[in-house]
Coordinates of C-alpha atoms and ligand atoms in Angstrom, one line a residue:
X1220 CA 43.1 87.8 73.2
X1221 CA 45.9 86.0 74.5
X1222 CA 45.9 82.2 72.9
X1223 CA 46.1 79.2 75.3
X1224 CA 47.8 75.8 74.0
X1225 CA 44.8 73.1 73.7
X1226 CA 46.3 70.6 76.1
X1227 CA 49.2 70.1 78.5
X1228 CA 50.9 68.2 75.9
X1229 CA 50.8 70.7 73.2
X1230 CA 53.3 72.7 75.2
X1231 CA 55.7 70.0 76.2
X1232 CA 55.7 69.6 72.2
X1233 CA 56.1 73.1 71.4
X1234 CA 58.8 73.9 74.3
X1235 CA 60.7 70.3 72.8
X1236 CA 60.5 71.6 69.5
X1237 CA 61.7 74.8 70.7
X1238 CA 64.7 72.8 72.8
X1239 CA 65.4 70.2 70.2
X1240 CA 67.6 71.9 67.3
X1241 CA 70.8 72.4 65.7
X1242 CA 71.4 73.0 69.5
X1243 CA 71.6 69.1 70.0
X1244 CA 72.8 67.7 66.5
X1245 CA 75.1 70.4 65.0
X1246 CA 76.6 72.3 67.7
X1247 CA 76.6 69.9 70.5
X1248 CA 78.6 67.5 68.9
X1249 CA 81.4 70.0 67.5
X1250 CA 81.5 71.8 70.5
X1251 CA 82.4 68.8 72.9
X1252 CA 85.0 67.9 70.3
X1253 CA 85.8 71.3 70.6
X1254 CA 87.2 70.8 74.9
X1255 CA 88.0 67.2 74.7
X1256 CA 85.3 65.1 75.4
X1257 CA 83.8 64.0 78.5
X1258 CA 84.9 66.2 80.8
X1259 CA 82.7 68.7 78.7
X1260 CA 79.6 66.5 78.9
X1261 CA 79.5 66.0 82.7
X1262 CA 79.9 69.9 83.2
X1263 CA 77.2 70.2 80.7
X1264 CA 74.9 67.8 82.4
X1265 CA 75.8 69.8 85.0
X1266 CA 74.8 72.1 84.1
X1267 CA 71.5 71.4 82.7
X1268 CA 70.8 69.9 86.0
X1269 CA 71.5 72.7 88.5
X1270 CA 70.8 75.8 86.4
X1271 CA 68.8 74.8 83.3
X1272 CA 66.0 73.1 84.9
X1273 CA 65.8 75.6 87.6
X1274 CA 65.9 78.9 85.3
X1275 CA 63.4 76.4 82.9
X1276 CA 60.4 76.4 85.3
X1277 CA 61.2 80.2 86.6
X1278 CA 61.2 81.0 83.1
X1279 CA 57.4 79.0 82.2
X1280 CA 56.4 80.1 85.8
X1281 CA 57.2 84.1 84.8
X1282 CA 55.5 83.6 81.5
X1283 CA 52.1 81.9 82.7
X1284 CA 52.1 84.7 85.3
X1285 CA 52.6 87.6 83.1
X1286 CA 50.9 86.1 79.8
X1287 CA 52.4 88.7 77.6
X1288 CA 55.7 88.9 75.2
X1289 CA 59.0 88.7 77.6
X1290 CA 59.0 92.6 77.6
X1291 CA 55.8 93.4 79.1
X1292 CA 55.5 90.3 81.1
X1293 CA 58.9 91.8 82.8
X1294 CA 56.7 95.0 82.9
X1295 CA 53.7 93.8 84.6
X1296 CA 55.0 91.2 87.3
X1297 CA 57.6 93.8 88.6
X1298 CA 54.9 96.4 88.9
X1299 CA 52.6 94.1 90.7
X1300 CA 55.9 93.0 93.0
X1301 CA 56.1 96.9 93.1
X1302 CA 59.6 97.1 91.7
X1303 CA 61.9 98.7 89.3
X1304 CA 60.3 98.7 85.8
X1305 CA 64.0 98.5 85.1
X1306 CA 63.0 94.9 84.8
X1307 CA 61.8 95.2 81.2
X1308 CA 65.4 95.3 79.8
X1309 CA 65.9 91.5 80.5
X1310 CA 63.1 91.0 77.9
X1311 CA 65.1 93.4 75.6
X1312 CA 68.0 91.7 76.2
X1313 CA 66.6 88.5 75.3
X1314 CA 65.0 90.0 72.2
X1315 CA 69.2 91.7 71.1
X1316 CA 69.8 88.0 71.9
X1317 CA 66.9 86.5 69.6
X1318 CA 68.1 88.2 66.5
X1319 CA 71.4 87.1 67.1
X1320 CA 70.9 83.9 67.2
X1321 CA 68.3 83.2 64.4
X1322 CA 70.2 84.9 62.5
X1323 CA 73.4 82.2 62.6
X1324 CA 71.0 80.0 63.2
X1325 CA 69.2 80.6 59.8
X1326 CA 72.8 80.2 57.6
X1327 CA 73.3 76.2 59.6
X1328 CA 69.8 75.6 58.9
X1329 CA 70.2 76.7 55.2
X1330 CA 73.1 73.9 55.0
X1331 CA 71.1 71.5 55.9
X1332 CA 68.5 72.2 53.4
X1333 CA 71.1 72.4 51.0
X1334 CA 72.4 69.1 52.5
X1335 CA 68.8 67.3 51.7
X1336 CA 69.5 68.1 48.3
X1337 CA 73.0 66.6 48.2
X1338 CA 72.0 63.5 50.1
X1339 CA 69.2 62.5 47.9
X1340 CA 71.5 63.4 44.9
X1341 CA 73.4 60.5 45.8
X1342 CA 76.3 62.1 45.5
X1343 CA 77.7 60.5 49.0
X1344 CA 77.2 57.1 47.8
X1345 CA 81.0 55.3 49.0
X1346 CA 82.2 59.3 49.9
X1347 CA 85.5 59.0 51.9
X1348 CA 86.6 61.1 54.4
X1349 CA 88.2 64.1 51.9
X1350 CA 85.0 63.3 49.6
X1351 CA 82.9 64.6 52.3
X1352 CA 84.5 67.3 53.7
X1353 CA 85.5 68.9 50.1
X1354 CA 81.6 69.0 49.2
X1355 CA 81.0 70.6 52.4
X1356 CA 83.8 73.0 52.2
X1357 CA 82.4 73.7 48.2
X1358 CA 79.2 74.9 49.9
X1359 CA 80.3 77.2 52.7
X1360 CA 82.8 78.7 50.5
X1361 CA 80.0 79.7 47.7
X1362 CA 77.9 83.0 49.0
X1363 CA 75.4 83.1 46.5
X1364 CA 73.9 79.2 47.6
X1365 CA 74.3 80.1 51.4
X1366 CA 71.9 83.3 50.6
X1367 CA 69.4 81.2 48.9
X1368 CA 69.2 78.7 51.2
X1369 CA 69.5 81.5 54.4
X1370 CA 66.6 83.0 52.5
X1371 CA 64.6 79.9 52.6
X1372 CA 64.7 79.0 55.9
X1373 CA 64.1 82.8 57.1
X1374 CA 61.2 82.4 54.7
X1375 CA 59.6 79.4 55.7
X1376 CA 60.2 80.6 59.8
X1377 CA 58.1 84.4 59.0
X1378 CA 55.7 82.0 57.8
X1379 CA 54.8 80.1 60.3
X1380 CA 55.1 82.8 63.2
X1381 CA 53.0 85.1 61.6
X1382 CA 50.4 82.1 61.0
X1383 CA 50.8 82.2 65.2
X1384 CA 53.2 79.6 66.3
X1385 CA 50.0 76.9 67.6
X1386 CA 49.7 75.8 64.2
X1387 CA 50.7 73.1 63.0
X1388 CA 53.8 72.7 65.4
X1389 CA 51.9 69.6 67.4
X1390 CA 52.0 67.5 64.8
X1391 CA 55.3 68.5 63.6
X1392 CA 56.8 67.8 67.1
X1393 CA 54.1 64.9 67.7
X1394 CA 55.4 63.0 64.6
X1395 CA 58.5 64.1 63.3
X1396 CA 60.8 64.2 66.7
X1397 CA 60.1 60.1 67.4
X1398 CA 61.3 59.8 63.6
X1399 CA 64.5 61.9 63.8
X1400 CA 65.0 60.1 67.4
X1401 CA 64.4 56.9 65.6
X1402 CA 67.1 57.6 63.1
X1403 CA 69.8 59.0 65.5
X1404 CA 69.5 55.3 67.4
X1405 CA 70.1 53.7 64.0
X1406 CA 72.9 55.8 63.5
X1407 CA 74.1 54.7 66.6
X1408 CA 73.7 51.1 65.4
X1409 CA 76.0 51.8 62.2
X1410 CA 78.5 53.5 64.7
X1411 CA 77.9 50.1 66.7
X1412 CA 79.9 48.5 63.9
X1413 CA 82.5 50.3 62.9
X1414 CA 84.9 48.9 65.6
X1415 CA 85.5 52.3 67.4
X1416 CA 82.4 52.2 69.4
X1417 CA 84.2 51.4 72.5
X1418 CA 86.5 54.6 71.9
X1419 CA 83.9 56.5 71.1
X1420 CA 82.3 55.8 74.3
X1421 CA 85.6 56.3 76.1
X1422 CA 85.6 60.2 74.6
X1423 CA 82.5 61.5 75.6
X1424 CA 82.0 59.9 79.5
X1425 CA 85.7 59.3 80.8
X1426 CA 86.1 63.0 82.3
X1427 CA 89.8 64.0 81.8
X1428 CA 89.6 67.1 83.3
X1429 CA 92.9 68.4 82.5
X1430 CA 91.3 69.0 78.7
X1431 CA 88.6 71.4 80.6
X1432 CA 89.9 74.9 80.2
X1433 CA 87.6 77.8 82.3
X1434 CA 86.6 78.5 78.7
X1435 CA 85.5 75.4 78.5
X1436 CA 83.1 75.4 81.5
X1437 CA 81.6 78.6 80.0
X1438 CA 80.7 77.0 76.8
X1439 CA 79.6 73.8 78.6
X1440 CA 77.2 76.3 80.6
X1441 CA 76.4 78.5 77.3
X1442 CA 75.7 74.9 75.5
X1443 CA 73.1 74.2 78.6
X1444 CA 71.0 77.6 78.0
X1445 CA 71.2 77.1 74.3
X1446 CA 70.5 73.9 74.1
X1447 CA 67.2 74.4 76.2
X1448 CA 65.6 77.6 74.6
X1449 CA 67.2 79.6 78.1
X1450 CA 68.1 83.1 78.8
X1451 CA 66.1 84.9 76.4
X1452 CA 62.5 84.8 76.9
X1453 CA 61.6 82.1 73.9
X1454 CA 60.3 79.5 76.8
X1455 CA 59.0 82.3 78.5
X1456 CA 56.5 83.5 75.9
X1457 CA 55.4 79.6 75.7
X1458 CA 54.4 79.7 79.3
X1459 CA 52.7 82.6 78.9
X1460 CA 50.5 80.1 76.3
X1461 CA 50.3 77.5 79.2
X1462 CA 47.1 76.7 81.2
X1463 CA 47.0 77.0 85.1
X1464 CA 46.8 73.2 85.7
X1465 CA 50.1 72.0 84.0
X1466 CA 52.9 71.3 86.6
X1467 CA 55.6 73.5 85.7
X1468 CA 58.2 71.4 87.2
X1469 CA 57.4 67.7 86.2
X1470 CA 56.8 69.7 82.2
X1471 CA 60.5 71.3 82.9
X1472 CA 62.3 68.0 84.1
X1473 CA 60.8 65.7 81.0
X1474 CA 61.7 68.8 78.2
X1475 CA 65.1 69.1 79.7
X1476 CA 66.0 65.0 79.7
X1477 CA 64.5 65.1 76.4
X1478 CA 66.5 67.4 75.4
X1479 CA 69.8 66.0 76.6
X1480 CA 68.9 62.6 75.7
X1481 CA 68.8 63.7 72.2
X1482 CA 72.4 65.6 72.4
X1483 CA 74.1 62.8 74.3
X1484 CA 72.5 60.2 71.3
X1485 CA 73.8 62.6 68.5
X1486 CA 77.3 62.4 69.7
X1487 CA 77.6 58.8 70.4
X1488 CA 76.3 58.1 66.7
X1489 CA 79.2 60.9 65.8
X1490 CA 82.5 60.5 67.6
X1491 CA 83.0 57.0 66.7
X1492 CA 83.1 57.8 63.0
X1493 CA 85.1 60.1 63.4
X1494 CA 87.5 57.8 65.1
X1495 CA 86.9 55.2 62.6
X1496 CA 87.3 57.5 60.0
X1497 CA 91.0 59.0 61.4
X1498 CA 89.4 62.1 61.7
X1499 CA 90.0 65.1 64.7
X1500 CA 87.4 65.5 67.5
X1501 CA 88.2 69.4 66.9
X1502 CA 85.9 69.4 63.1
X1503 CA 84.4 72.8 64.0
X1504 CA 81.0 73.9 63.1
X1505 CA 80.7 71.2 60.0
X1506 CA 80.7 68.1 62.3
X1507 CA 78.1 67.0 61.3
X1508 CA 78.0 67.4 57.9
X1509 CA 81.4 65.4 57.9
X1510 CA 80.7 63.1 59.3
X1511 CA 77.5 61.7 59.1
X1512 CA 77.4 61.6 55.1
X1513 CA 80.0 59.3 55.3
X1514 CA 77.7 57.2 56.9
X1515 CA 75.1 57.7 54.7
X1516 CA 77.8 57.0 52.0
X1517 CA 78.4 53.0 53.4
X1518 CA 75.1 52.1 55.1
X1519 CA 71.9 50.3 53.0
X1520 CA 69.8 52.3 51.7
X1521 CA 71.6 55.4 53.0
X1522 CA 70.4 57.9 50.8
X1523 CA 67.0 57.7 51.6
X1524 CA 67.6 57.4 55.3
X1525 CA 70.6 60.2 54.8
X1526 CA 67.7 62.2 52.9
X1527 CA 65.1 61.6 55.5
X1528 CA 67.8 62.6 58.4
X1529 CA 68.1 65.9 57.3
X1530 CA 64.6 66.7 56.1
X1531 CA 63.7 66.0 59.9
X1532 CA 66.8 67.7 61.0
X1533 CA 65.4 71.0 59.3
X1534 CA 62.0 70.4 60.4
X1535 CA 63.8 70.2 64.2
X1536 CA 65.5 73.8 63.7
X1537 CA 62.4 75.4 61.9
X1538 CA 60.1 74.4 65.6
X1539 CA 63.3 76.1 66.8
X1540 CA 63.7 79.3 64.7
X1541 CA 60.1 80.0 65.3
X1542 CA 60.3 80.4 68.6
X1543 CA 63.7 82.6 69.0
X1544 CA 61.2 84.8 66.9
X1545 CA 58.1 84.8 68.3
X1546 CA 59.0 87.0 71.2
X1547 CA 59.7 89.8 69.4
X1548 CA 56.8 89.7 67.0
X1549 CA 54.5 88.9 70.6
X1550 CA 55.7 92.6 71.5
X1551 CA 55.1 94.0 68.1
X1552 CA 51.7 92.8 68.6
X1553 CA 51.3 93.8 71.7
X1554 CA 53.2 97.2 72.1
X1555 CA 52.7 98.5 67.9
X1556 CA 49.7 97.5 67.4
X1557 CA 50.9 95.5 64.1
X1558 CA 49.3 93.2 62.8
X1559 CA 51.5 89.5 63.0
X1560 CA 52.1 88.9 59.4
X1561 CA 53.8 92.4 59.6
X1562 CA 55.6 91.9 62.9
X1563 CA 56.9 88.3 61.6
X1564 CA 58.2 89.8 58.1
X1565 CA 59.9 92.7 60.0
X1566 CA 61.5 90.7 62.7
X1567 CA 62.4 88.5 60.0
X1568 CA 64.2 90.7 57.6
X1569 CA 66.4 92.1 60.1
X1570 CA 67.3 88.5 60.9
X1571 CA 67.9 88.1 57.5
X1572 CA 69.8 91.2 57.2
X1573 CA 72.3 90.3 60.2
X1574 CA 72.5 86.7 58.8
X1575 CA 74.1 87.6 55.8
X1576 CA 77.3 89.1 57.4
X1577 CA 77.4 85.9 59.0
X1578 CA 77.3 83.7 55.4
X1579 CA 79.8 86.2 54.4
X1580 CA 82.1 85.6 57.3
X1581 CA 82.3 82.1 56.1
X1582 CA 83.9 82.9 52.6
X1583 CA 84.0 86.5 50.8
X1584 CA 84.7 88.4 54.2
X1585 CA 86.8 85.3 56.1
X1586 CA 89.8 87.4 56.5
X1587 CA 87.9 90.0 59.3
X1588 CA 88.3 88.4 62.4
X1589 CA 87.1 89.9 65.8
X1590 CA 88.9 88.7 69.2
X1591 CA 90.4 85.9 66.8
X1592 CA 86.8 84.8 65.7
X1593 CA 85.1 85.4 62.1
X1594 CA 81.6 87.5 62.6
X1595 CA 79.7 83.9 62.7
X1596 CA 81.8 82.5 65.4
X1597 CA 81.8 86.0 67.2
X1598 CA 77.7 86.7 67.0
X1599 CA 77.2 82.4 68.8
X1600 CA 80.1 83.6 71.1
X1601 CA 78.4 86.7 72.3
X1602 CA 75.1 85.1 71.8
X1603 CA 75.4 81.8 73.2
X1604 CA 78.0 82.2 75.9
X1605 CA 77.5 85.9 77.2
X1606 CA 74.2 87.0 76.7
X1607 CA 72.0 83.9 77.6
X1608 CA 74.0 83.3 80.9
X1609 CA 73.4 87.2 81.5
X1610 CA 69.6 86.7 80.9
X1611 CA 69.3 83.5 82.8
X1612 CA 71.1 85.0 85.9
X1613 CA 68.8 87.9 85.4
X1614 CA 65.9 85.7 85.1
X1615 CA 67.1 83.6 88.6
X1616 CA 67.7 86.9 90.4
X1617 CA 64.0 88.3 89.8
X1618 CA 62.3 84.9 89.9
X1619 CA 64.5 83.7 93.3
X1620 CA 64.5 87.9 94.8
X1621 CA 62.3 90.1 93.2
X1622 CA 59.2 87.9 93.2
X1623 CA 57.5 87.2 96.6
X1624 CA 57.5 83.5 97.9
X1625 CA 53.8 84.1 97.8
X1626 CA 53.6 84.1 94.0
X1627 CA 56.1 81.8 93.2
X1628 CA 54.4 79.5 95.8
X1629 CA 51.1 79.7 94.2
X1630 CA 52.6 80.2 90.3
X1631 CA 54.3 77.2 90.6
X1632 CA 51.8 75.7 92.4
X1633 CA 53.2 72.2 93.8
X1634 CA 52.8 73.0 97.9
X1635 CA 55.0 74.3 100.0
X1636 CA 56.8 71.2 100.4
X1637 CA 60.5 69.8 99.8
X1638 CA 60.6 70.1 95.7
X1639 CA 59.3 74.0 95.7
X1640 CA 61.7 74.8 98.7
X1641 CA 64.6 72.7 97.0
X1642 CA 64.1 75.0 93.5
X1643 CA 64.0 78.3 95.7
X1644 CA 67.0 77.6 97.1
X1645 CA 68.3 76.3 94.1
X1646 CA 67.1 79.8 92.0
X1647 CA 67.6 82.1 95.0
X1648 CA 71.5 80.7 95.9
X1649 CA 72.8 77.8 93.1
X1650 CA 71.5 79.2 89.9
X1651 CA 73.2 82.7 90.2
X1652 CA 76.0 82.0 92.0
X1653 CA 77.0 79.3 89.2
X1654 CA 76.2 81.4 86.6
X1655 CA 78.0 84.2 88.1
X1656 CA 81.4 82.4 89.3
X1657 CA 81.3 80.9 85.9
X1658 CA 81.1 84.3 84.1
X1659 CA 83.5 86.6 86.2
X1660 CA 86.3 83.9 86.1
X1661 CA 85.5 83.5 82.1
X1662 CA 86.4 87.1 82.4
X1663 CA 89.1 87.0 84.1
X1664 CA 87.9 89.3 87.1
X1665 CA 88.5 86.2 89.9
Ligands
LIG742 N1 67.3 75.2 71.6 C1 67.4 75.3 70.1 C2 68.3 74.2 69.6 O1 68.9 73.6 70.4 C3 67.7 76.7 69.7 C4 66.8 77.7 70.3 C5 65.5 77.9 70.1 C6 67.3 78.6 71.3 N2 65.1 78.9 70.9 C7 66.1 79.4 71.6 C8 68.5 78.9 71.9 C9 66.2 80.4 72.6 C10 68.5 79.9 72.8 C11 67.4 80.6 73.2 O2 68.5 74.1 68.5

């Protein structure tokens, strides 16, 4: 009953589309502008090095082990470990987490549908600085376009889960990531000549670790899990797709570089026009849309390649949405007995429904504000920052603790040598005490 990906391939393509997102283009970007830079970028390299890659392959190795949604794969392997079925609520926690996110998630991914519109409109042909920013600030402020476009994109992500997520993703991923890669490097060729290339550079890899607050480090660590699909069961349920002869770890290392890679490019074709363009590092969560039109605006044929940007850009978060969703419609299968066009439109209107009070946040209901943050800001706070981390640790302490050597030995399946010893100790010690120090001094507690 349980599917199987065809090839080792097809799930380094679905777990990259799953990784590369919005993740890498939108909120990457605005977020290092966010704590200053390069300090930011180091600890986030950081930490996609000593945590992300290690809680990647426990993650793919729990899933091809248990083969069911994150819930009952929690289930079974700590009742063949004989332990605490207690363990389930880390795949509850990652579905509370899920919803969360797809649900922002949905409203950024609506813009950028909107924003293929605009582009190909021409409307950003010679756009200034104000230009842009007005027409983005037009859009976020109007309720009734955010809803469509929220509605689409919910739409068009139901669809494809309840189709089963194999479908179709391989050649999305196959073909369309190289093309959106290809057109970040040529963005970073325009950004090349607008004469702020060097400062661009400067920002994002001189460290100046006096802009790093601790709230910093925990969104560099948040923008790690993010980023790479972590902390709530999304690669999980893809390794519970995965054959038995795929190397878990060499499949983690090349996701997670992909992954970065992509990130690190974004930013280096976005910081230096902002700096060309006068414009502060600290945009917020329209970055993107601020900045790169302007581009578009000045470059040869830049509404067709503006155009093409964001149609791949929303192909990249849909092979993203999916699989935030496809967890929870995995258990509805599973545990309801539904059928998975059911479980996908369910799953999906309750996104939907908490994705509205974040559209609304942005304009009709701006004035509520929760620990200083509007409900959007508050649900990727919670979301990105405090509930991922939480899984991941969760997922480090059973993978490192609760699960014998003996399994993870023969799960991971690359001899007891130096690399599965070096990712115990890593999982078992690192991982959690990271995440953990991180955390408690994020809280205040150290
Ligand atoms: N990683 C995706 C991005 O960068 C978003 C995403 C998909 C995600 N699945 C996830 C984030 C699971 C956290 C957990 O756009």
């Amino acid at each position: 009953m349980h599917g199987e990906w065809s090839t080792r391939l097809a799930f380094i393509l679905a777990a990259t589309g799953s990784a590369v997102g919005l993740g890498n283009i939108w909120r990457f970007p605005y977020t290092t502008g966010e704590y200053g830079g390069g300090a930011f970028v180091l600890v986030y390299l950081l930490c996609v090095a000593g945590i992300g890659i290690p809680i990647m392959m426990a993650e793919v190795m729990l899933g091809r082990r248990g083969r069911q949604s994150p819930i009952n794969t929690m289930r079974t392997l700590a009742s063949e470990e004989g332990k605490s079925p207690a363990w389930q609520l880390l795949g509850w926690l990652g579905i509370v987490a899920g919803f969360t996110i797809l649900s922002f998630y949905s409203v950024v991914a609506g813009w950028t549908l909107a924003y293929v519109f605009r582009t190909a409109s021409g409307v950003f042909q010679g756009a200034t600085a104000d230009g842009v920013t007005s027409i983005f600030g037009n859009l976020v402020g109007d309720p009734e376009r955010l809803l469509a476009w929220h509605t689409i994109f919910i739409a068009m992500t139901i669809v494809v889960v309840s189709r089963g997520v194999s479908h179709g993703l391989e050649k999305a991923v196959r073909f369309l990531m190289p093309a959106l890669f290809v057109l970040l490097i040529a963005m970073v060729g325009y950004a090349m000549n607008t004469g702020y290339f060097a400062a661009g550079l400067e920002y994002l890899f001189t460290p100046d670790f006096s802009k790093l607050t601790t709230k910093g480090v925990l969104s560099a660590m948040g923008q790690a899990f993010f980023s790479l699909s972590l902390g709530m069961g999304a690669i999980m349920i893809y390794g519970s797709y995965l054959n038995h002869r795929t190397s878990i770890a060499r499949t983690s290392i090349v996701i997670a570089l992909m992954d970065s890679l992509v990130a690190i490019v974004s930013a280096m074709a976005i910081f230096p026009i902002i700096f060309a363009n006068d414009l502060d590092p600290e945009l917020g969560p329209g970055m993107v849309f601020k900045v790169l039109p302007i581009a578009f605006g000045h470059m040869p044929g830049g509404t067709f390649f503006g155009t093409l940007f964001f149609v791949l850009l929303v192909f990249a978060a849909w092979t993203s949405a999916i699989s935030l969703l496809e967890p929870v419609v995995a258990w509805l299968v599973e545990n309801r007995g539904y059928n998975r066009v059911f479980a996908s439109a369910w799953a999906g209107v309750v996104t939907w429904l908490l994705g509205v009070v974040s559209l609304l946040s942005l304009n009709a209901w701006s004035d509520y504000k929760v620990f200083g943050m509007g409900f959007m800001g508050l649900f990727d706070f919670l979301a990105t920052n405090i509930l991922l981390p939480l899984g991941g640790f969760l997922i480090a302490i059973f993978a490192g603790w609760y699960l014998s050597r003996a399994s993870s030995l023969d799960e991971l399946n690359m001899g007891d040598r130096f690399a599965y010893r070096f990712w115990r100790a890593l999982i078992r010690y690192v991982t959690p005490i990271a995440v953990g120090v991180v955390f408690l001094r994020a809280i205040k507690v150290l």
